[in-house]
PDB file of C-alpha atoms and ligand atoms in Angstrom:
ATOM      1  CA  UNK A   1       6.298  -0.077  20.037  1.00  0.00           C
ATOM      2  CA  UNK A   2       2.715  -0.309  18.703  1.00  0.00           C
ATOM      3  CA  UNK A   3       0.693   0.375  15.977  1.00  0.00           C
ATOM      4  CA  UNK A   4      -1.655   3.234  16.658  1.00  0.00           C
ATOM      5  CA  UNK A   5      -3.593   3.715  12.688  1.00  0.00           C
ATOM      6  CA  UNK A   6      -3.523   0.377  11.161  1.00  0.00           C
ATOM      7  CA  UNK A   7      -3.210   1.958   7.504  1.00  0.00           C
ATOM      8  CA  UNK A   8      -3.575  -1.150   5.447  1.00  0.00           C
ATOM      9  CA  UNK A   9      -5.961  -3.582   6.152  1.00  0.00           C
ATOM     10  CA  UNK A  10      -7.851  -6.160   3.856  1.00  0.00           C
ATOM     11  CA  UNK A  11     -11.970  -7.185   3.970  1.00  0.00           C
ATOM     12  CA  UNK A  12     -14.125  -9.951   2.561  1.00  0.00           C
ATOM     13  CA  UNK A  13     -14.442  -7.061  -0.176  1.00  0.00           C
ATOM     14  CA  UNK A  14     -11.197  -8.352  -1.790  1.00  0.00           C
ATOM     15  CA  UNK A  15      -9.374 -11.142  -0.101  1.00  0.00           C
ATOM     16  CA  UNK A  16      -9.400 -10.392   3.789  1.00  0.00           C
ATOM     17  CA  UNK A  17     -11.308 -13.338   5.751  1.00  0.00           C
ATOM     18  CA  UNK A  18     -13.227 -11.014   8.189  1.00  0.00           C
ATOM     19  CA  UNK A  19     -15.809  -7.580   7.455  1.00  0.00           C
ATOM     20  CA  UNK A  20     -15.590  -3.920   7.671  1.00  0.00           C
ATOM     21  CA  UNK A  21     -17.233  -4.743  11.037  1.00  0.00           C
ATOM     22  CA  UNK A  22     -15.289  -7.607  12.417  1.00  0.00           C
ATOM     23  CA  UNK A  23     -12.289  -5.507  11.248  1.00  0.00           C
ATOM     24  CA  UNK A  24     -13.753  -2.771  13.241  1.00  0.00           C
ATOM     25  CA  UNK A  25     -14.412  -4.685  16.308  1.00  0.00           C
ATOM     26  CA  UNK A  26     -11.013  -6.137  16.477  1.00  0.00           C
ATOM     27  CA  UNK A  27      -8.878  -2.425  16.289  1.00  0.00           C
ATOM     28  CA  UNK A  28     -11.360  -1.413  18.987  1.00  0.00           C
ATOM     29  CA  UNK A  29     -10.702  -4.761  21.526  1.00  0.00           C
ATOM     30  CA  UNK A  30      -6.655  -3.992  20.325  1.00  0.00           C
ATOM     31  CA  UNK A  31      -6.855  -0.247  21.029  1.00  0.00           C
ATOM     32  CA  UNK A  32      -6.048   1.137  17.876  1.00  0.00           C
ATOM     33  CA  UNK A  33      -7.035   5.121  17.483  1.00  0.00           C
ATOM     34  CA  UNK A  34      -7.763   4.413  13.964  1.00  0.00           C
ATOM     35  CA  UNK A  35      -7.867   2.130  11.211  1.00  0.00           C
ATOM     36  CA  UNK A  36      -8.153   2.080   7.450  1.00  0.00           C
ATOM     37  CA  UNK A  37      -9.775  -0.116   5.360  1.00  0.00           C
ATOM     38  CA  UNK A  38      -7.833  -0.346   1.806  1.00  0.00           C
ATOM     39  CA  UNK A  39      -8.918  -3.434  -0.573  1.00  0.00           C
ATOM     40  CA  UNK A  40      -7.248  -4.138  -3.738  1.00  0.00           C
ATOM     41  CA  UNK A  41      -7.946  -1.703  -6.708  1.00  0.00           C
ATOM     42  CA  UNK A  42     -10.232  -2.740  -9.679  1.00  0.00           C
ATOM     43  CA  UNK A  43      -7.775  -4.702 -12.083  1.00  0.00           C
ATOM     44  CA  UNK A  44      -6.852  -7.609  -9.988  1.00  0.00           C
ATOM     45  CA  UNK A  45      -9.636 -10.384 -11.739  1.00  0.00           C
ATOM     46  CA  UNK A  46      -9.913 -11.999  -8.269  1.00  0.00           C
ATOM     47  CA  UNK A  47      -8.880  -9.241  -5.776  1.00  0.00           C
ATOM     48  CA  UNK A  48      -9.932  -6.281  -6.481  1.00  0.00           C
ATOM     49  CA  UNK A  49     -12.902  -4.654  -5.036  1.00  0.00           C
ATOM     50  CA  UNK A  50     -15.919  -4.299  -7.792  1.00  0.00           C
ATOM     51  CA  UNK A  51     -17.014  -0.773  -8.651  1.00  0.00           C
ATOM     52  CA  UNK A  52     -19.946  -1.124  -7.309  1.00  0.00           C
ATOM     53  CA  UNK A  53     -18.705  -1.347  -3.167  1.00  0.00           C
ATOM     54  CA  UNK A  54     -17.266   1.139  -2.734  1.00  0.00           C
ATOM     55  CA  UNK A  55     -20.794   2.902  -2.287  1.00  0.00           C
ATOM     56  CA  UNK A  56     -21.628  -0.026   0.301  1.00  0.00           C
ATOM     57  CA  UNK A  57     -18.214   0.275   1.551  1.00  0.00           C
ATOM     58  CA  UNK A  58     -18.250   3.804   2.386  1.00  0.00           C
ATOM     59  CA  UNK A  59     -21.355   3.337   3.962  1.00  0.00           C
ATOM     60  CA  UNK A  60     -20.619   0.639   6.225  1.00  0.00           C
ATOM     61  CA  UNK A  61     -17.794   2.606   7.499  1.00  0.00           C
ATOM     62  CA  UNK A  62     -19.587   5.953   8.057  1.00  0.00           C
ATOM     63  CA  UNK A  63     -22.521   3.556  10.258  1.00  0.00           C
ATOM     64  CA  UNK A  64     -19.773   2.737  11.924  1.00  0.00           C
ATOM     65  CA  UNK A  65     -18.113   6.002  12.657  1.00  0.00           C
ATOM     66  CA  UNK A  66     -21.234   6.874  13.896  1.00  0.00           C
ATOM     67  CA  UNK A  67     -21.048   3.992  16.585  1.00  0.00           C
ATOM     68  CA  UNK A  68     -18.164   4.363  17.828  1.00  0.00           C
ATOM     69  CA  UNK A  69     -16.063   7.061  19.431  1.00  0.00           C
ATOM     70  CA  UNK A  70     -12.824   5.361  20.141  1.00  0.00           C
ATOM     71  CA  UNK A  71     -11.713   4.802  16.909  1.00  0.00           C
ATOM     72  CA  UNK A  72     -11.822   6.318  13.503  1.00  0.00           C
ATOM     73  CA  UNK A  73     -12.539   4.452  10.693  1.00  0.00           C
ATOM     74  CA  UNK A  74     -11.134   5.600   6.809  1.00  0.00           C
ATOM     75  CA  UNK A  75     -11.591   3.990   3.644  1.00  0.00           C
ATOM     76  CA  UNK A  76      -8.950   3.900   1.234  1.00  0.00           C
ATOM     77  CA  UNK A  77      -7.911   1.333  -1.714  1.00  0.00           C
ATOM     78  CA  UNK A  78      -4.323  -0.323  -2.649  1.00  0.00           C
ATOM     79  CA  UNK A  79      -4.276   0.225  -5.902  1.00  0.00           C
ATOM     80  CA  UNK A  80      -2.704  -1.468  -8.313  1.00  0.00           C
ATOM     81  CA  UNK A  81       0.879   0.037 -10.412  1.00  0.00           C
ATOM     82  CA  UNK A  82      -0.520  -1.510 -13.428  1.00  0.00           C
ATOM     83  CA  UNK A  83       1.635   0.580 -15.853  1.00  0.00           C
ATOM     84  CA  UNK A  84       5.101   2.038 -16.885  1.00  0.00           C
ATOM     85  CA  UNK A  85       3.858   5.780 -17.152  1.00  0.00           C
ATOM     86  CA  UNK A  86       2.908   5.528 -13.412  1.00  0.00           C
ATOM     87  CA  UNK A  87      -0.634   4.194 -14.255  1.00  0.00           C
ATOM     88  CA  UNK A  88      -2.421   2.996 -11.218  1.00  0.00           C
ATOM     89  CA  UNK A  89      -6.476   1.562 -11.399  1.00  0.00           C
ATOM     90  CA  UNK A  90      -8.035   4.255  -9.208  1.00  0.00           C
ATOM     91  CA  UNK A  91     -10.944   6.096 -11.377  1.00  0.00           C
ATOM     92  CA  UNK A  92     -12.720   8.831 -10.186  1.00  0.00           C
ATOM     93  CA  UNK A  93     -16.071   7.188  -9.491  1.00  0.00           C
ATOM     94  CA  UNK A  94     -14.618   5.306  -6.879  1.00  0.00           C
ATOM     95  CA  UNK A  95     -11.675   7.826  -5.514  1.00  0.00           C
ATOM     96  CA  UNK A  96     -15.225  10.354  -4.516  1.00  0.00           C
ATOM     97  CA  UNK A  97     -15.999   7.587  -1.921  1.00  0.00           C
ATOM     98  CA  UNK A  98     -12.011   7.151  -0.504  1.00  0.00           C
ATOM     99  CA  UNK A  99     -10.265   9.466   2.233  1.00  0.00           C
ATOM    100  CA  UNK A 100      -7.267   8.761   0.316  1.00  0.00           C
ATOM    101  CA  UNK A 101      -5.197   6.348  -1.902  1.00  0.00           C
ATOM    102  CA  UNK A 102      -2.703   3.964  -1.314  1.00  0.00           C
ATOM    103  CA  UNK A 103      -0.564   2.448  -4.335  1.00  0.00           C
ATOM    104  CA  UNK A 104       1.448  -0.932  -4.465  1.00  0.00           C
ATOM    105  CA  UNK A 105       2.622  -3.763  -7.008  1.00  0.00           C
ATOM    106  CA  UNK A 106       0.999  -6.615  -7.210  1.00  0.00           C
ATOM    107  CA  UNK A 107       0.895  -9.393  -9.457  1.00  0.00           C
ATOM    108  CA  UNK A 108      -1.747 -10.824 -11.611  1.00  0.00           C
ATOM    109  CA  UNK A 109      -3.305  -7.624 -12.923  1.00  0.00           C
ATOM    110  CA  UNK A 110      -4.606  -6.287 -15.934  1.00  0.00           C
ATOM    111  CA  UNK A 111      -1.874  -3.876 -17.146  1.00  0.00           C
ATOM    112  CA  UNK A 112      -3.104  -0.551 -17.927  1.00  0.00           C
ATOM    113  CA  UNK A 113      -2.167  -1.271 -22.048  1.00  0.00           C
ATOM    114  CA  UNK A 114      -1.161  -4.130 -24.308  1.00  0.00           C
ATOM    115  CA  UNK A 115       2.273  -1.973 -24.587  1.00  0.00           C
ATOM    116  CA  UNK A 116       2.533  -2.268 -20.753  1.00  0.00           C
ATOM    117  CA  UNK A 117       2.083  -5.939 -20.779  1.00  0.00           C
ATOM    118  CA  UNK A 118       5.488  -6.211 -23.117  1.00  0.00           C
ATOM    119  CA  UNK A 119       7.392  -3.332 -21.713  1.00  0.00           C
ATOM    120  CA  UNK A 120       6.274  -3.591 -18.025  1.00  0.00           C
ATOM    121  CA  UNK A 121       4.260  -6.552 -16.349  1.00  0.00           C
ATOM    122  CA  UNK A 122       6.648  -9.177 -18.229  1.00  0.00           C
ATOM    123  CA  UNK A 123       9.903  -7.492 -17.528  1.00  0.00           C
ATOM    124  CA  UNK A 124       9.176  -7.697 -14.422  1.00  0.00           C
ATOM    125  CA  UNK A 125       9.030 -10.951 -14.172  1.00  0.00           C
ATOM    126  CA  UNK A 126      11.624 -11.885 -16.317  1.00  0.00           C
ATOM    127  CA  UNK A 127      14.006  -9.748 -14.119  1.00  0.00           C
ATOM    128  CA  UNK A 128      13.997 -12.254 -11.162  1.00  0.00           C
ATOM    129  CA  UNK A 129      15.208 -14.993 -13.509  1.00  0.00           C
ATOM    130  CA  UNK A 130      17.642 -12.884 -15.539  1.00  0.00           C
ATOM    131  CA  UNK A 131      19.569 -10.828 -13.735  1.00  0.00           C
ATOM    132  CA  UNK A 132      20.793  -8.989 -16.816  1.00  0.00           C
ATOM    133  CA  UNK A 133      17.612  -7.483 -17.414  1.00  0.00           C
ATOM    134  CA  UNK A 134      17.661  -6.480 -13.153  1.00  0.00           C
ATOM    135  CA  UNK A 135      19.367  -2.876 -14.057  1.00  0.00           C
ATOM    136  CA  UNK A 136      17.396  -1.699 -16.922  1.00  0.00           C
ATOM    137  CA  UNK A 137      14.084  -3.114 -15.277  1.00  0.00           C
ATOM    138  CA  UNK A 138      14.986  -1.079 -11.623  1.00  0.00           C
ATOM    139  CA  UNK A 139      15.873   2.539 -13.612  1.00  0.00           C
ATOM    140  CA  UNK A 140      12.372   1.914 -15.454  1.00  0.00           C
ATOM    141  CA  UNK A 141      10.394   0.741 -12.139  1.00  0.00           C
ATOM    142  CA  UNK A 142      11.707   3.872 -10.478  1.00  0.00           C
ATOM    143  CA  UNK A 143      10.822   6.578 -13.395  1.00  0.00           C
ATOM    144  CA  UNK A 144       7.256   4.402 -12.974  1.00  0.00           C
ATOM    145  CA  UNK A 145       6.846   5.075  -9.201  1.00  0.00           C
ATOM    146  CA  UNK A 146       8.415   8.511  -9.568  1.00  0.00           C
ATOM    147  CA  UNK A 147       5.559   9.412 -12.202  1.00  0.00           C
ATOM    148  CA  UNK A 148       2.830   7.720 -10.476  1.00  0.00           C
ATOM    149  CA  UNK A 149       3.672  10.279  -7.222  1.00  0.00           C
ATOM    150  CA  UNK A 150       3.871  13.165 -10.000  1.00  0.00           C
ATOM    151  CA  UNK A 151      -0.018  12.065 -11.800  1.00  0.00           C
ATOM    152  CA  UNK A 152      -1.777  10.507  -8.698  1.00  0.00           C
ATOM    153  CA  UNK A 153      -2.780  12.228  -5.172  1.00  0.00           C
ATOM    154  CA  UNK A 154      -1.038   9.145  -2.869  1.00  0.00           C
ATOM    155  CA  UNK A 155      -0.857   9.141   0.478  1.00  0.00           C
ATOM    156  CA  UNK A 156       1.233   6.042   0.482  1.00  0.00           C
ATOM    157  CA  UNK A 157       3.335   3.313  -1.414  1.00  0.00           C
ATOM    158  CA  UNK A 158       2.626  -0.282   0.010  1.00  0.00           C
ATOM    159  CA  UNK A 159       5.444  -2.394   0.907  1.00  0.00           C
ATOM    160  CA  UNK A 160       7.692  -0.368  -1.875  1.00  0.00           C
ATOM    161  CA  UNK A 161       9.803  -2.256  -4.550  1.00  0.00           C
ATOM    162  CA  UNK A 162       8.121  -5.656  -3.517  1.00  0.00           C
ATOM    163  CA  UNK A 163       7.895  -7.328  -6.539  1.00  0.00           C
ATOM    164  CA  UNK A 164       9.157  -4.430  -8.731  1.00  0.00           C
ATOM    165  CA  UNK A 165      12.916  -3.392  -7.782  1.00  0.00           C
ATOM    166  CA  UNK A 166      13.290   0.076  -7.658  1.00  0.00           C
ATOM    167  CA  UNK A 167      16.252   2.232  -6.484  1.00  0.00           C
ATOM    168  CA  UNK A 168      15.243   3.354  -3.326  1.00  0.00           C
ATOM    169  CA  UNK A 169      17.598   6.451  -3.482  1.00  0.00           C
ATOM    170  CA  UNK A 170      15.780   8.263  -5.725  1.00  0.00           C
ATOM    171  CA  UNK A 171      11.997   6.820  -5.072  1.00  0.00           C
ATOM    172  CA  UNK A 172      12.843   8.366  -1.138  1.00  0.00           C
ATOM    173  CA  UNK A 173      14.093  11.722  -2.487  1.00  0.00           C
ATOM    174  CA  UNK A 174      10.221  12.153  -4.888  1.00  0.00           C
ATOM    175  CA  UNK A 175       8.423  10.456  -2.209  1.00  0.00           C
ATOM    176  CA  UNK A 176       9.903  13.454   0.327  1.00  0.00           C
ATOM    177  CA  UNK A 177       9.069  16.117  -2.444  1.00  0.00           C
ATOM    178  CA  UNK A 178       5.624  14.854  -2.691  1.00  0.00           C
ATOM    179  CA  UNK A 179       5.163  14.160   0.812  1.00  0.00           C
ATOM    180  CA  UNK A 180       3.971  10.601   0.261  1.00  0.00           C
ATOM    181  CA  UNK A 181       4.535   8.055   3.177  1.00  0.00           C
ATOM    182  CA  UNK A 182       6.622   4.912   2.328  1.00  0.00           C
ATOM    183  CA  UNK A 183       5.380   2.148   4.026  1.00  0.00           C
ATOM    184  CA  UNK A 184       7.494  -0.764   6.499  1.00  0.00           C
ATOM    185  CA  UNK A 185       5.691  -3.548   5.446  1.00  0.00           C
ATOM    186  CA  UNK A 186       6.979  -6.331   7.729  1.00  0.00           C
ATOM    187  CA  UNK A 187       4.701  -8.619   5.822  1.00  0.00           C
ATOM    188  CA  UNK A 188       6.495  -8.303   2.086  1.00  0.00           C
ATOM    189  CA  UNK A 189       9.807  -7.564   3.867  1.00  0.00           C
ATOM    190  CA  UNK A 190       9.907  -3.870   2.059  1.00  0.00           C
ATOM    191  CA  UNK A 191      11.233  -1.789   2.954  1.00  0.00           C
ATOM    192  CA  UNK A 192      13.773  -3.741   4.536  1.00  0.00           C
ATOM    193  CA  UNK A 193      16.611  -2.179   7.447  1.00  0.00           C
ATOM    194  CA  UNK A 194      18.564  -1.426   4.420  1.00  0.00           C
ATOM    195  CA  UNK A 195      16.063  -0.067   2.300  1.00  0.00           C
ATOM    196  CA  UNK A 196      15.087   2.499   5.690  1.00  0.00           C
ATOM    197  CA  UNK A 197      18.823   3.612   5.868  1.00  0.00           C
ATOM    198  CA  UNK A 198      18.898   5.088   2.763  1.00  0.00           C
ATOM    199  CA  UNK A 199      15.680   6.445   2.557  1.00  0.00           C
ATOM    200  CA  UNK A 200      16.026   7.801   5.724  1.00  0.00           C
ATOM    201  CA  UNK A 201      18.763  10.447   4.231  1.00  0.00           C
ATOM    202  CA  UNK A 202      15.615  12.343   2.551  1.00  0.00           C
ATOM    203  CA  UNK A 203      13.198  13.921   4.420  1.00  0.00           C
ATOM    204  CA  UNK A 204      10.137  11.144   3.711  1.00  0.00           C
ATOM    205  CA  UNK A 205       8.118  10.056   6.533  1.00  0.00           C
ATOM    206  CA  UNK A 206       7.115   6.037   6.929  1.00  0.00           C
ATOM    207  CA  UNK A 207       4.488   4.098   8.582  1.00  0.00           C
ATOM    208  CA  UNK A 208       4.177   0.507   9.318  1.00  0.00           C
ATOM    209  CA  UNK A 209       1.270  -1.552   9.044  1.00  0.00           C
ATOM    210  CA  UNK A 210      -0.164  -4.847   9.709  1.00  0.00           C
ATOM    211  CA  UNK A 211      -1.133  -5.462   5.747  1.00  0.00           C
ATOM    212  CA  UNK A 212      -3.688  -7.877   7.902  1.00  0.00           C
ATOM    213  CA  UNK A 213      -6.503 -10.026   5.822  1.00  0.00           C
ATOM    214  CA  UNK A 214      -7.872 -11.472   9.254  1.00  0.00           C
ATOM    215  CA  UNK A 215      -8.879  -9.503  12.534  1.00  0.00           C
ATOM    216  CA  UNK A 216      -5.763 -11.959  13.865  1.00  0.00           C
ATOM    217  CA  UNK A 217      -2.795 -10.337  11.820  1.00  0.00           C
ATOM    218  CA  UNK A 218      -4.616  -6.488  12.847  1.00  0.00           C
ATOM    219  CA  UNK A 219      -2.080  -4.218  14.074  1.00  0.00           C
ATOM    220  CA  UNK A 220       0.444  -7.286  13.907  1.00  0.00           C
ATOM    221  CA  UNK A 221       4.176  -5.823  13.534  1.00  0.00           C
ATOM    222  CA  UNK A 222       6.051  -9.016  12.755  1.00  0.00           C
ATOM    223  CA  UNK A 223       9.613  -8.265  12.452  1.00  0.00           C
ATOM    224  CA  UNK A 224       9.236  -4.057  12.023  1.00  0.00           C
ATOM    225  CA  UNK A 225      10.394  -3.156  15.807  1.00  0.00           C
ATOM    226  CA  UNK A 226      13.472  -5.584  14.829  1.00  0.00           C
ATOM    227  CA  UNK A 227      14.334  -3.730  11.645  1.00  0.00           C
ATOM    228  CA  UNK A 228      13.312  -0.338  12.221  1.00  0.00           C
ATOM    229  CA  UNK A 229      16.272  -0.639  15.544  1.00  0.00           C
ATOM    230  CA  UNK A 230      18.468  -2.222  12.680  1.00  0.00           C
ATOM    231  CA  UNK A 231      17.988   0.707  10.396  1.00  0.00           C
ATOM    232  CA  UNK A 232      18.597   3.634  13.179  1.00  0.00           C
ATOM    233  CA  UNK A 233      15.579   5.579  12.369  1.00  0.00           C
ATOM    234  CA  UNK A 234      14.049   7.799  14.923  1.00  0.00           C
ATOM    235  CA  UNK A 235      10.214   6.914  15.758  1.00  0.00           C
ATOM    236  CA  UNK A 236       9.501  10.454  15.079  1.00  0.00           C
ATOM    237  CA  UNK A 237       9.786   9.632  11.981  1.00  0.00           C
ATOM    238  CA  UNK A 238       7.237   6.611  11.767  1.00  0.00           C
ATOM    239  CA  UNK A 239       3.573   8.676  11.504  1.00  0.00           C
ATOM    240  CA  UNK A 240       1.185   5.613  12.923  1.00  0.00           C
ATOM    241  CA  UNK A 241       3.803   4.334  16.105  1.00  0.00           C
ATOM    242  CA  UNK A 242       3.697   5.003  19.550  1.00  0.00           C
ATOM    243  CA  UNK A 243       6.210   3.696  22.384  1.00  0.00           C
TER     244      UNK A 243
HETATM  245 ZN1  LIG B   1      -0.082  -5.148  -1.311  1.00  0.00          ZN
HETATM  246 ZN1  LIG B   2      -2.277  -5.262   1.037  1.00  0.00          ZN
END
């Protein structure tokens, strides 16, 4: 089993260790068909990619498509959940210069109100401690990614319910109706083999990817062949794998 489009991949324009280029290079010597490059959206103070690369960005990548024939290159952004209505930090000035969007929870960003800070970044938190809070906090995380896929044109949800329990049930069944990929994200352990098995029951499609911030963790699998034979699901169904 291999990776064939490494879909999320991290630069030196957030937190990665290597460039566009050296990220580049190393799909090409690992014979990937394609990779995308997807830093961290806007409202992470130390991640996220500043508005003004993603001009540089996209032009770094289309030198490079121009280079090389044996790979495609795409530029996309994880952006950040950063509120309860499904808000995520992707604006238009910077979506013109994507191929498409990724979305994902992460934490230390600036929530999309002062309202989402109480009702949304905190709970979230507080959930892993309390476990009395874990039921109202999952129905709420799950109305948030089920609005984000009804606002926001997403191709996929990084490594979904890391961070932010969800129940997967229902997150599969919107993610099938909007035909938005969940992602096997051996890296954050989500989705796990039991995560798959119920998600498999709607028609969503899933990728896994490397989630790599160095050229040596590109098109790196980890655990997925493991838990995607643990959780039954045909390869078909995986849209970057080959045998
Ligand atoms: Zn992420
Ligand atoms: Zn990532």
């Amino acid at each position: 089993m291999k990776i064939t489009h490494d879909m999320h991949t991290h630069t030196t324009y957030s937190h990665g260790k290597n460039t566009i280029a050296e990220m580049v290079e190393q799909g090409r010597k690992i014979g990937l068909e394609a990779i995308t490059i997807s830093d961290h959206g806007r409202s992470h103070p130390v991640f996220g990619v500043r508005k003004k690369n993603f001009a540089k960005m996209r032009a770094e990548i289309d030198a490079l498509n121009q280079k090389y024939d044996d790979i495609d290159i795409y530029l996309s952004v994880e952006s950040n959940i950063i509120g309860a209505n499904g808000d995520i930090d992707i604006k238009e000035e910077e979506k013109k210069y994507c191929d498409w969007i990724s979305a994902g929870y992460h934490y230390g960003y600036f929530p999309a109100s002062i309202k989402d800070i109480f009702v949304f970044a905190l709970p979230n938190y507080a959930a892993r401690v309390l476990p009395f809070l874990r039921k109202a906090v999952v129905e709420m995380n799950t109305r948030t990614y089920i609005k984000m896929m009804e606002r926001y044109d997403i191709k996929l949800i990084t490594h979904p319910g890391d961070k932010m329990p969800i129940n997967i049930e229902a997150v599969a069944k919107a993610a099938a109706e909007h035909g938005v990929i969940l992602e096997i994200n051996p890296r954050h352990n989500h989705l796990n083999a039991e995560e798959i098995k119920i998600a498999m029951k709607y028609p969503v499609s899933f990728a896994i990817n490397s989630d790599a911030h160095s050229i040596a963790a590109l098109g790196d699998m980890r655990a997925a062949p493991e838990v995607v034979k643990a959780a039954g699901i045909p390869i078909t169904r995986i849209v970057n794998i080959t045998d």
